[in-house]
Amino acid sequence: MLKGIPAILSPDLMKVLMEMGHGDEIVLADGNFPSASHTQNLLRCDGHGIPALLEAILKFFPLDTYVEHPVTLMDVVEGEPFQPTIWQDFEKVIQEEHGPALQMEYLDRFTFYERAKKAYAIVATGEAAQYANIILKKGVVK
Amino acid sequence: MLKGIPAILSPDLMKVLMEMGHGDEIVLADGNFPSASHTQNLLRCDGHGIPALLEAILKFFPLDTYVEHPVTLMDVVEGEPFQPTIWQDFEKVIQEEHGPALQMEYLDRFTFYERAKKAYAIVATGEAAQYANIILKKGVVK
Amino acid sequence: MLKGIPAILSPDLMKVLMEMGHGDEIVLADGNFPSASHTQNLLRCDGHGIPALLEAILKFFPLDTYVEHPVTLMDVVEGEPFQPTIWQDFEKVIQEEHGPALQMEYLDRFTFYERAKKAYAIVATGEAAQYANIILKKGVVK
Amino acid sequence: MLKGIPAILSPDLMKVLMEMGHGDEIVLADGNFPSASHTQNLLRCDGHGIPALLEAILKFFPLDTYVEHPVTLMDVVEGEPFQPTIWQDFEKVIQEEHGPALQMEYLDRFTFYERAKKAYAIVATGEAAQYANIILKKGVVK
Amino acid sequence: MLKGIPAILSPDLMKVLMEMGHGDEIVLADGNFPSASHTQNLLRCDGHGIPALLEAILKFFPLDTYVEHPVTLMDVVEGEPFQPTIWQDFEKVIQEEHGPALQMEYLDRFTFYERAKKAYAIVATGEAAQYANIILKKGVVK
Amino acid sequence: MLKGIPAILSPDLMKVLMEMGHGDEIVLADGNFPSASHTQNLLRCDGHGIPALLEAILKFFPLDTYVEHPVTLMDVVEGEPFQPTIWQDFEKVIQEEHGPALQMEYLDRFTFYERAKKAYAIVATGEAAQYANIILKKGVVK
Amino acid sequence: MLKGIPAILSPDLMKVLMEMGHGDEIVLADGNFPSASHTQNLLRCDGHGIPALLEAILKFFPLDTYVEHPVTLMDVVEGEPFQPTIWQDFEKVIQEEHGPALQMEYLDRFTFYERAKKAYAIVATGEAAQYANIILKKGVVK
Amino acid sequence: MLKGIPAILSPDLMKVLMEMGHGDEIVLADGNFPSASHTQNLLRCDGHGIPALLEAILKFFPLDTYVEHPVTLMDVVEGEPFQPTIWQDFEKVIQEEHGPALQMEYLDRFTFYERAKKAYAIVATGEAAQYANIILKKGVVK
Amino acid sequence: MLKGIPAILSPDLMKVLMEMGHGDEIVLADGNFPSASHTQNLLRCDGHGIPALLEAILKFFPLDTYVEHPVTLMDVVEGEPFQPTIWQDFEKVIQEEHGPALQMEYLDRFTFYERAKKAYAIVATGEAAQYANIILKKGVVK
Amino acid sequence: MLKGIPAILSPDLMKVLMEMGHGDEIVLADGNFPSASHTQNLLRCDGHGIPALLEAILKFFPLDTYVEHPVTLMDVVEGEPFQPTIWQDFEKVIQEEHGPALQMEYLDRFTFYERAKKAYAIVATGEAAQYANIILKKGVVK
């Protein structure tokens, strides 16, 4: 543990966040996401929910301001009436750092999988909520 | 994730618990414990407290009934008035599985370190409480 | 060994089952299946039959309820009168967990091989029955 | 699988049996034995009993005829009335290959552990019987 | 060494033969064959001729009875009058195990190379005879 | 790069600082120190001076308040009149974080080497000043 | 450290510069460049600016005189008025070694990324200036 | 060192020469050749010229007599008047082993690079002469 | 294969023979010797007898002329009337290279084992003769 | 190759020279020295003599001025009249860099071996002269 670094961030996760550069993406995946089969760079964060992890990450991680949608969510299947309440938790956390203007992108399940495969890393959490997967695109530290 | 396996148990931790045999020990170490320098078999469980982890482990892990003290704690420095309240949490969790008769062993800091070095594995948690380190000795599944 | 975990499940197999996510597939291959040449993630379970292994796995492993056929078998060669009796053992085990409604998929030998190559892992058993290979698609733990 | 090789013998176990030479020892350990912590060369044989494994091994593995006790068992704790019936299974299997004259050695638990540490390999089985651990010393093929 | 296992079979070769399944192929290559550049799974058997090795392998290794040609040879260059006498040694060894009906397949040098690249393993021998390379396709143990 | 993390801290160094626990030590070694031969855990920080690195590290790294001397320097050889001015730079940086009360320990060259060998890691810098090596003992984050 | 080798050059960087041959390229990347995701051969040079590193490298590294543009920069986005002042630092350093005649090549961001992926290595610096990434093509030592 | 093996041949180079088979190629590359980026199997022979190395290799290495050009050189750029005198050294060495009839093949620089990428290994020498790169195709030992 | 190198010498064995220096020892072990457990550097030569291997090795390998006994044999157990005829084969091979004056050393079984453990490498052959193990101490190439 | 770096220095050797620090030692060993068995850090420099290598190394490598004998040679066996002429070559090379005052240390063969085992690295050359082994102790770059 270090002063000022949240305990939820593992040494390996911190290292990965530091290694990433402009345009690299990281996936925060829920407990049912096929994380291990979609990346060569898997970080485990078992037992934790994504909002708490997201908050800790965004304390250090700049979002990409050069693209329209630096944050990507997995969309609800067409026709399904389910409305993921965890999205509001995400918005709240993100707005604290980046203001209300940031618009998120929504991808269907299999398009999201393909995007995840190209990410720099996937963090496998224990998040139990549905449609809780989220991709962050790293911006620039000035 | 699997049915009936708590989300806090990582795949690697479950594997280690299964590999261990009669008499092998595992250390659940708090966030300030020098875990990485005291084992060749480090499992990280960043951000979690020890009572929740202990409860999940003891669901599967038998304590050694062949020894007097299958559970070991790091004792408070002599003369220090501090009374670790987390010990009561430990007792509560352990008694649910093993009854009130189980007596714990208390080792001073450096004796505890030496014991930890010989353990099968150390789990580095994010536990913030003081004197929260605990060693479990594995028993027999009959 | 752990309480409540069948002895037939090796630590590595348990780890793999936990790592897998929604949509990932695992192959339980009979003793003659070319397992080692069809995967980078081989788990050996020499000397065991598949029904006993299947039963132990399904105790923890949810089948995918989002697809029509979460279970896939290798079909008998066209025209061959052989009727694999082991399929009934499979059905019995699966129905205990998932009810009689689940319909299995049947693939010819070489299509099955291609599917197996894409699986998350292959478990090489010692099953002696013919046409005993089976693929399980993982579902969601809610 | 190969013609004439029992399915219970994994490729790695067969390789190890072939690599061993005169005087090298192998431990067949029961499900509760601390196998992983007592060897650098661990072979897993989860879910199997030791008599079946022993029989398959002795089909190929010569016992050392240059020593008094080529077979070693873990003895019952002094004073404990328990009489391991599995020892009779062992004797029956061994006598089929080596005749009734072979005398076994009995070591107490911790002496057995020290001996196991020096063995060429340990095979971790799922044997549920107590006091079922056995060490075999390899002899010469003439 | 083990009872009943020919000394010419190395532990690694035995392991590979056991790992192989239905349809997998192994190449026994002569001393001049470019073995190391045509496989990721190279087994060395320096100084031995192929007939002796073939005989030891076929003691355990079933040939594939589901295909027309479970055995493949490298054919003599068109127009070259050379008649490889080692082929008769091969036929003799193979017929002892499989009867005279088995028909071999003949491939020209570069087609043989391509086939070898896809094999499960290549055994580099010291065979000095020309056109002595041979591919065996594994069958089923019933 | 991350917000709030000085650019001089490499991802690997940050990871090591996070992995360390109470009582673990890290050596900041000057450009002539035999770093690679005194550790299994070498971090390179070529071209940088130690004061700048020290300042970045102490922003996150707590010093051990349970010992008398959490900071150790390599002492000037007895009788040598040289007075390392870099020690004042160290003191200034350390006092900003820990106040003026902290007393440093001084070890002769070869005792310092032995101590360095037991450290958790050594950071090889490009510091050109003489007697600039420094050891930090990690404290507790509360 | 060695006589005549600048302290900013790490042993690994020196090794890479020596390994490179005619036509191989190396990227000096600024602190926000996605270095780790664009190479299999990453060298870290955290906390340093690129001009100082460039000067140390060019002391030993010949530029390719067989091509028109042995030096490549990442161009400013079209329409953006920003004029990178660091380019003048680069020119000054390069001209000292190669004279004023050398003409640099300018690539847009994503073309630069593709070029970087094919480079022999990427050096991740801590350079804070924008548009500071630079690719050097190695020439011949005569 | 061994009796009868020239000191210029390293143990690794000898091993590679022995592993190669009929048709495999090895590149002897001059000091400026981009060796490390054109092979996965790099052998270093720093500081040596190619003629001495070639002579030592050809003492053991048969050239391929089944092809028209078992030796390949990198040709001088079209129009350049340079006449590599080292080619005469090569011819002299090769003729001693293979007679004057052997005709060499000449490839332009980039075609040579592509050919080198497919070779079994590249030996990086310190040869200072221009156009000194040479590829040898291995023949058969009868 | 190479011109002038016997086919019985594997590439790895040749490499090891070249790597060895003055005073280093190599063990040629018979088929029952516990080779794998007595070395970190095991070379397999399955199926071959030791005299043929010895002859091939001594063609290149100088024996140490600075010691009294550069060749060591495992002695017959005291009192046993057995007279190993293979020793005459060894003498014949050695005398061809070194003349009749060379006197061999004889060590009892367990002393031989301890000596073997310190050897540079052990070659595991398939030699079936008893008391056929032999240690060679390398001399100097002048 | 790089400008100003002699071609005889391999990238790995240069890296090792840079990694070494004050007091670390490197052995330049002749062709018969048991280099591979006396170090974990072996650098090969086959075919080269030691004087040329020594000259290239000393261009960059400072000798330790804090000890009486920064250079150590292997002494001639007592009573042997042999006078190694290569020592004069060494002296000449060393004096060019360090002046005539430097006194060398002489160790007998087996003491030299023990010293070599503790060195940072051993460079195995092809030096044919007797008593040509030499140890250099690194000094400080100021």
mmCIF file of N, CA and C in Angstrom, chain J residues 46-131:
data_model
loop_
_atom_site.group_PDB
_atom_site.id
_atom_site.type_symbol
_atom_site.label_atom_id
_atom_site.label_comp_id
_atom_site.label_asym_id
_atom_site.label_seq_id
_atom_site.Cartn_x
_atom_site.Cartn_y
_atom_site.Cartn_z
ATOM 1 N N ASP J 46 33.905 -16.905 -28.768
ATOM 2 C CA ASP J 46 34.667 -17.979 -29.405
ATOM 3 C C ASP J 46 35.579 -17.469 -30.515
ATOM 4 N N GLY J 47 36.764 -18.021 -30.546
ATOM 5 C CA GLY J 47 37.674 -17.749 -31.657
ATOM 6 C C GLY J 47 38.551 -16.534 -31.475
ATOM 7 N N HIS J 48 38.311 -15.766 -30.431
ATOM 8 C CA HIS J 48 39.126 -14.564 -30.230
ATOM 9 C C HIS J 48 40.198 -14.790 -29.165
ATOM 10 N N GLY J 49 41.298 -14.070 -29.321
ATOM 11 C CA GLY J 49 42.341 -14.074 -28.314
ATOM 12 C C GLY J 49 42.008 -13.065 -27.227
ATOM 13 N N ILE J 50 42.632 -13.204 -26.050
ATOM 14 C CA ILE J 50 42.294 -12.318 -24.943
ATOM 15 C C ILE J 50 42.897 -10.920 -25.077
ATOM 16 N N PRO J 51 44.128 -10.749 -25.582
ATOM 17 C CA PRO J 51 44.657 -9.377 -25.658
ATOM 18 C C PRO J 51 43.772 -8.418 -26.468
ATOM 19 N N ALA J 52 43.266 -8.868 -27.591
ATOM 20 C CA ALA J 52 42.418 -7.985 -28.402
ATOM 21 C C ALA J 52 41.129 -7.648 -27.654
ATOM 22 N N LEU J 53 40.588 -8.644 -26.969
ATOM 23 C CA LEU J 53 39.363 -8.414 -26.208
ATOM 24 C C LEU J 53 39.640 -7.466 -25.041
ATOM 25 N N LEU J 54 40.742 -7.702 -24.374
ATOM 26 C CA LEU J 54 41.106 -6.868 -23.222
ATOM 27 C C LEU J 54 41.251 -5.404 -23.634
ATOM 28 N N GLU J 55 41.877 -5.202 -24.766
ATOM 29 C CA GLU J 55 42.073 -3.828 -25.237
ATOM 30 C C GLU J 55 40.728 -3.137 -25.494
ATOM 31 N N ALA J 56 39.800 -3.880 -26.113
ATOM 32 C CA ALA J 56 38.482 -3.300 -26.399
ATOM 33 C C ALA J 56 37.723 -3.008 -25.113
ATOM 34 N N ILE J 57 37.826 -3.890 -24.155
ATOM 35 C CA ILE J 57 37.104 -3.703 -22.892
ATOM 36 C C ILE J 57 37.660 -2.511 -22.113
ATOM 37 N N LEU J 58 38.976 -2.430 -22.027
ATOM 38 C CA LEU J 58 39.582 -1.367 -21.210
ATOM 39 C C LEU J 58 39.368 0.021 -21.796
ATOM 40 N N LYS J 59 38.948 0.072 -23.041
ATOM 41 C CA LYS J 59 38.608 1.384 -23.610
ATOM 42 C C LYS J 59 37.449 2.018 -22.827
ATOM 43 N N PHE J 60 36.594 1.174 -22.248
ATOM 44 C CA PHE J 60 35.401 1.664 -21.541
ATOM 45 C C PHE J 60 35.389 1.348 -20.040
ATOM 46 N N PHE J 61 36.100 0.317 -19.658
ATOM 47 C CA PHE J 61 35.977 -0.284 -18.330
ATOM 48 C C PHE J 61 37.037 0.259 -17.383
ATOM 49 N N PRO J 62 36.649 0.994 -16.333
ATOM 50 C CA PRO J 62 37.633 1.516 -15.389
ATOM 51 C C PRO J 62 38.074 0.412 -14.423
ATOM 52 N N LEU J 63 39.349 0.325 -14.151
ATOM 53 C CA LEU J 63 39.832 -0.631 -13.151
ATOM 54 C C LEU J 63 39.702 -0.006 -11.759
ATOM 55 N N ASP J 64 39.558 -0.872 -10.781
ATOM 56 C CA ASP J 64 39.314 -0.416 -9.415
ATOM 57 C C ASP J 64 40.591 0.162 -8.798
ATOM 58 N N THR J 65 40.571 1.445 -8.482
ATOM 59 C CA THR J 65 41.760 2.087 -7.917
ATOM 60 C C THR J 65 41.733 2.057 -6.394
ATOM 61 N N TYR J 66 40.686 1.443 -5.830
ATOM 62 C CA TYR J 66 40.583 1.373 -4.366
ATOM 63 C C TYR J 66 41.244 0.112 -3.799
ATOM 64 N N VAL J 67 41.670 -0.789 -4.678
ATOM 65 C CA VAL J 67 42.316 -2.014 -4.207
ATOM 66 C C VAL J 67 43.743 -2.073 -4.728
ATOM 67 N N GLU J 68 44.533 -2.922 -4.098
ATOM 68 C CA GLU J 68 45.935 -3.005 -4.476
ATOM 69 C C GLU J 68 46.103 -3.671 -5.849
ATOM 70 N N HIS J 69 45.280 -4.716 -6.103
ATOM 71 C CA HIS J 69 45.442 -5.496 -7.340
ATOM 72 C C HIS J 69 44.123 -5.602 -8.106
ATOM 73 N N PRO J 70 43.814 -4.653 -8.967
ATOM 74 C CA PRO J 70 42.556 -4.728 -9.717
ATOM 75 C C PRO J 70 42.597 -5.765 -10.845
ATOM 76 N N VAL J 71 43.771 -6.339 -11.076
ATOM 77 C CA VAL J 71 43.911 -7.338 -12.135
ATOM 78 C C VAL J 71 44.530 -8.599 -11.536
ATOM 79 N N THR J 72 43.946 -9.756 -11.860
ATOM 80 C CA THR J 72 44.405 -11.022 -11.291
ATOM 81 C C THR J 72 44.682 -12.030 -12.397
ATOM 82 N N LEU J 73 45.819 -12.714 -12.284
ATOM 83 C CA LEU J 73 46.184 -13.732 -13.278
ATOM 84 C C LEU J 73 46.250 -15.112 -12.625
ATOM 85 N N MET J 74 46.143 -16.154 -13.450
ATOM 86 C CA MET J 74 46.307 -17.511 -12.938
ATOM 87 C C MET J 74 47.806 -17.851 -13.006
ATOM 88 N N ASP J 75 48.352 -18.181 -11.859
ATOM 89 C CA ASP J 75 49.793 -18.346 -11.764
ATOM 90 C C ASP J 75 50.237 -19.706 -12.343
ATOM 91 N N VAL J 76 51.474 -19.741 -12.768
ATOM 92 C CA VAL J 76 52.083 -20.976 -13.245
ATOM 93 C C VAL J 76 52.262 -21.919 -12.058
ATOM 94 N N VAL J 77 52.026 -23.216 -12.314
ATOM 95 C CA VAL J 77 52.193 -24.195 -11.248
ATOM 96 C C VAL J 77 53.613 -24.123 -10.690
ATOM 97 N N GLU J 78 53.700 -24.199 -9.372
ATOM 98 C CA GLU J 78 54.993 -24.067 -8.693
ATOM 99 C C GLU J 78 55.995 -25.086 -9.233
ATOM 100 N N GLY J 79 57.166 -24.612 -9.560
ATOM 101 C CA GLY J 79 58.199 -25.516 -10.048
ATOM 102 C C GLY J 79 58.236 -25.618 -11.558
ATOM 103 N N GLU J 80 57.103 -25.289 -12.211
ATOM 104 C CA GLU J 80 57.052 -25.361 -13.677
ATOM 105 C C GLU J 80 57.844 -24.180 -14.237
ATOM 106 N N PRO J 81 58.757 -24.450 -15.180
ATOM 107 C CA PRO J 81 59.615 -23.368 -15.681
ATOM 108 C C PRO J 81 58.920 -22.461 -16.706
ATOM 109 N N PHE J 82 57.715 -22.837 -17.136
ATOM 110 C CA PHE J 82 57.002 -22.089 -18.174
ATOM 111 C C PHE J 82 56.799 -20.615 -17.810
ATOM 112 N N GLN J 83 57.128 -19.735 -18.758
ATOM 113 C CA GLN J 83 56.955 -18.295 -18.540
ATOM 114 C C GLN J 83 55.948 -17.773 -19.580
ATOM 115 N N PRO J 84 54.719 -17.518 -19.163
ATOM 116 C CA PRO J 84 53.680 -17.101 -20.122
ATOM 117 C C PRO J 84 54.011 -15.783 -20.804
ATOM 118 N N THR J 85 54.274 -15.808 -22.090
ATOM 119 C CA THR J 85 54.599 -14.571 -22.810
ATOM 120 C C THR J 85 53.373 -13.687 -22.986
ATOM 121 N N ILE J 86 52.187 -14.274 -22.871
ATOM 122 C CA ILE J 86 50.970 -13.474 -23.054
ATOM 123 C C ILE J 86 50.814 -12.442 -21.933
ATOM 124 N N TRP J 87 51.445 -12.697 -20.804
ATOM 125 C CA TRP J 87 51.362 -11.724 -19.706
ATOM 126 C C TRP J 87 51.959 -10.381 -20.111
ATOM 127 N N GLN J 88 52.960 -10.446 -20.954
ATOM 128 C CA GLN J 88 53.531 -9.180 -21.428
ATOM 129 C C GLN J 88 52.554 -8.436 -22.320
ATOM 130 N N ASP J 89 51.778 -9.206 -23.082
ATOM 131 C CA ASP J 89 50.744 -8.561 -23.907
ATOM 132 C C ASP J 89 49.716 -7.881 -23.008
ATOM 133 N N PHE J 90 49.340 -8.586 -21.949
ATOM 134 C CA PHE J 90 48.368 -8.011 -21.015
ATOM 135 C C PHE J 90 48.932 -6.711 -20.412
ATOM 136 N N GLU J 91 50.146 -6.790 -19.933
ATOM 137 C CA GLU J 91 50.737 -5.610 -19.296
ATOM 138 C C GLU J 91 50.783 -4.416 -20.231
ATOM 139 N N LYS J 92 51.130 -4.711 -21.463
ATOM 140 C CA LYS J 92 51.220 -3.624 -22.433
ATOM 141 C C LYS J 92 49.847 -2.953 -22.625
ATOM 142 N N VAL J 93 48.843 -3.762 -22.776
ATOM 143 C CA VAL J 93 47.495 -3.227 -22.972
ATOM 144 C C VAL J 93 47.039 -2.451 -21.739
ATOM 145 N N ILE J 94 47.268 -3.021 -20.566
ATOM 146 C CA ILE J 94 46.817 -2.379 -19.332
ATOM 147 C C ILE J 94 47.573 -1.085 -19.066
ATOM 148 N N GLN J 95 48.861 -1.091 -19.335
ATOM 149 C CA GLN J 95 49.648 0.117 -19.091
ATOM 150 C C GLN J 95 49.243 1.269 -19.990
ATOM 151 N N GLU J 96 48.797 0.963 -21.161
ATOM 152 C CA GLU J 96 48.351 2.059 -22.039
ATOM 153 C C GLU J 96 47.214 2.836 -21.403
ATOM 154 N N GLU J 97 46.377 2.114 -20.674
ATOM 155 C CA GLU J 97 45.240 2.787 -20.035
ATOM 156 C C GLU J 97 45.566 3.267 -18.622
ATOM 157 N N HIS J 98 46.400 2.490 -17.902
ATOM 158 C CA HIS J 98 46.552 2.753 -16.470
ATOM 159 C C HIS J 98 47.964 3.067 -16.014
ATOM 160 N N GLY J 99 48.899 3.085 -16.932
ATOM 161 C CA GLY J 99 50.256 3.405 -16.529
ATOM 162 C C GLY J 99 50.981 2.202 -15.957
ATOM 163 N N PRO J 100 52.300 2.313 -15.809
ATOM 164 C CA PRO J 100 53.125 1.156 -15.443
ATOM 165 C C PRO J 100 53.027 0.764 -13.976
ATOM 166 N N ALA J 101 52.377 1.592 -13.137
ATOM 167 C CA ALA J 101 52.433 1.340 -11.695
ATOM 168 C C ALA J 101 51.563 0.169 -11.250
ATOM 169 N N LEU J 102 50.564 -0.174 -12.064
ATOM 170 C CA LEU J 102 49.601 -1.200 -11.636
ATOM 171 C C LEU J 102 50.251 -2.571 -11.440
ATOM 172 N N GLN J 103 50.112 -3.119 -10.233
ATOM 173 C CA GLN J 103 50.662 -4.427 -9.910
ATOM 174 C C GLN J 103 49.583 -5.507 -9.989
ATOM 175 N N MET J 104 49.879 -6.594 -10.673
ATOM 176 C CA MET J 104 48.898 -7.674 -10.803
ATOM 177 C C MET J 104 49.037 -8.681 -9.666
ATOM 178 N N GLU J 105 47.934 -9.378 -9.435
ATOM 179 C CA GLU J 105 47.881 -10.424 -8.418
ATOM 180 C C GLU J 105 47.961 -11.772 -9.128
ATOM 181 N N TYR J 106 48.610 -12.744 -8.492
ATOM 182 C CA TYR J 106 48.732 -14.076 -9.097
ATOM 183 C C TYR J 106 48.122 -15.115 -8.164
ATOM 184 N N LEU J 107 47.193 -15.900 -8.694
ATOM 185 C CA LEU J 107 46.539 -16.935 -7.887
ATOM 186 C C LEU J 107 46.806 -18.306 -8.505
ATOM 187 N N ASP J 108 46.953 -19.323 -7.648
ATOM 188 C CA ASP J 108 47.111 -20.671 -8.197
ATOM 189 C C ASP J 108 45.791 -21.133 -8.796
ATOM 190 N N ARG J 109 45.848 -22.165 -9.628
ATOM 191 C CA ARG J 109 44.712 -22.621 -10.439
ATOM 192 C C ARG J 109 43.402 -22.767 -9.658
ATOM 193 N N PHE J 110 43.411 -23.501 -8.554
ATOM 194 C CA PHE J 110 42.139 -23.760 -7.888
ATOM 195 C C PHE J 110 41.618 -22.567 -7.093
ATOM 196 N N THR J 111 42.528 -21.726 -6.585
ATOM 197 C CA THR J 111 42.087 -20.483 -5.943
ATOM 198 C C THR J 111 41.473 -19.559 -6.988
ATOM 199 N N PHE J 112 42.099 -19.558 -8.165
ATOM 200 C CA PHE J 112 41.566 -18.757 -9.270
ATOM 201 C C PHE J 112 40.142 -19.224 -9.620
ATOM 202 N N TYR J 113 39.941 -20.539 -9.655
ATOM 203 C CA TYR J 113 38.605 -21.088 -9.955
ATOM 204 C C TYR J 113 37.560 -20.576 -8.953
ATOM 205 N N GLU J 114 37.919 -20.619 -7.673
ATOM 206 C CA GLU J 114 36.967 -20.168 -6.648
ATOM 207 C C GLU J 114 36.635 -18.685 -6.823
ATOM 208 N N ARG J 115 37.639 -17.914 -7.160
ATOM 209 C CA ARG J 115 37.437 -16.474 -7.380
ATOM 210 C C ARG J 115 36.540 -16.247 -8.600
ATOM 211 N N ALA J 116 36.783 -17.049 -9.632
ATOM 212 C CA ALA J 116 35.998 -16.926 -10.868
ATOM 213 C C ALA J 116 34.524 -17.221 -10.626
ATOM 214 N N LYS J 117 34.261 -18.168 -9.738
ATOM 215 C CA LYS J 117 32.864 -18.531 -9.432
ATOM 216 C C LYS J 117 32.073 -17.369 -8.862
ATOM 217 N N LYS J 118 32.762 -16.459 -8.183
ATOM 218 C CA LYS J 118 32.084 -15.320 -7.557
ATOM 219 C C LYS J 118 32.011 -14.108 -8.484
ATOM 220 N N ALA J 119 32.621 -14.211 -9.649
ATOM 221 C CA ALA J 119 32.646 -13.073 -10.562
ATOM 222 C C ALA J 119 31.250 -12.782 -11.113
ATOM 223 N N TYR J 120 31.079 -11.567 -11.605
ATOM 224 C CA TYR J 120 29.793 -11.172 -12.187
ATOM 225 C C TYR J 120 29.527 -11.930 -13.475
ATOM 226 N N ALA J 121 30.582 -12.206 -14.237
ATOM 227 C CA ALA J 121 30.411 -12.908 -15.502
ATOM 228 C C ALA J 121 31.747 -13.505 -15.926
ATOM 229 N N ILE J 122 31.671 -14.510 -16.781
ATOM 230 C CA ILE J 122 32.878 -15.076 -17.388
ATOM 231 C C ILE J 122 32.727 -14.989 -18.906
ATOM 232 N N VAL J 123 33.761 -14.504 -19.549
ATOM 233 C CA VAL J 123 33.777 -14.447 -21.007
ATOM 234 C C VAL J 123 34.642 -15.598 -21.510
ATOM 235 N N ALA J 124 34.011 -16.540 -22.215
ATOM 236 C CA ALA J 124 34.744 -17.692 -22.737
ATOM 237 C C ALA J 124 35.319 -17.352 -24.100
ATOM 238 N N THR J 125 36.631 -17.194 -24.158
ATOM 239 C CA THR J 125 37.277 -16.854 -25.429
ATOM 240 C C THR J 125 37.849 -18.120 -26.076
ATOM 241 N N GLY J 126 38.517 -17.913 -27.203
ATOM 242 C CA GLY J 126 39.184 -19.021 -27.879
ATOM 243 C C GLY J 126 40.700 -18.927 -27.725
ATOM 244 N N GLU J 127 41.121 -18.141 -26.757
ATOM 245 C CA GLU J 127 42.548 -17.933 -26.531
ATOM 246 C C GLU J 127 43.276 -19.272 -26.383
ATOM 247 N N ALA J 128 44.341 -19.461 -27.163
ATOM 248 C CA ALA J 128 45.062 -20.736 -27.167
ATOM 249 C C ALA J 128 46.288 -20.743 -26.258
ATOM 250 N N ALA J 129 46.718 -19.568 -25.825
ATOM 251 C CA ALA J 129 47.910 -19.514 -24.965
ATOM 252 C C ALA J 129 47.605 -20.092 -23.584
ATOM 253 N N GLN J 130 48.640 -20.638 -22.950
ATOM 254 C CA GLN J 130 48.476 -21.168 -21.598
ATOM 255 C C GLN J 130 48.556 -20.051 -20.563
ATOM 256 N N TYR J 131 47.902 -20.268 -19.439
ATOM 257 C CA TYR J 131 47.922 -19.294 -18.334
ATOM 258 C C TYR J 131 47.471 -17.915 -18.798
#
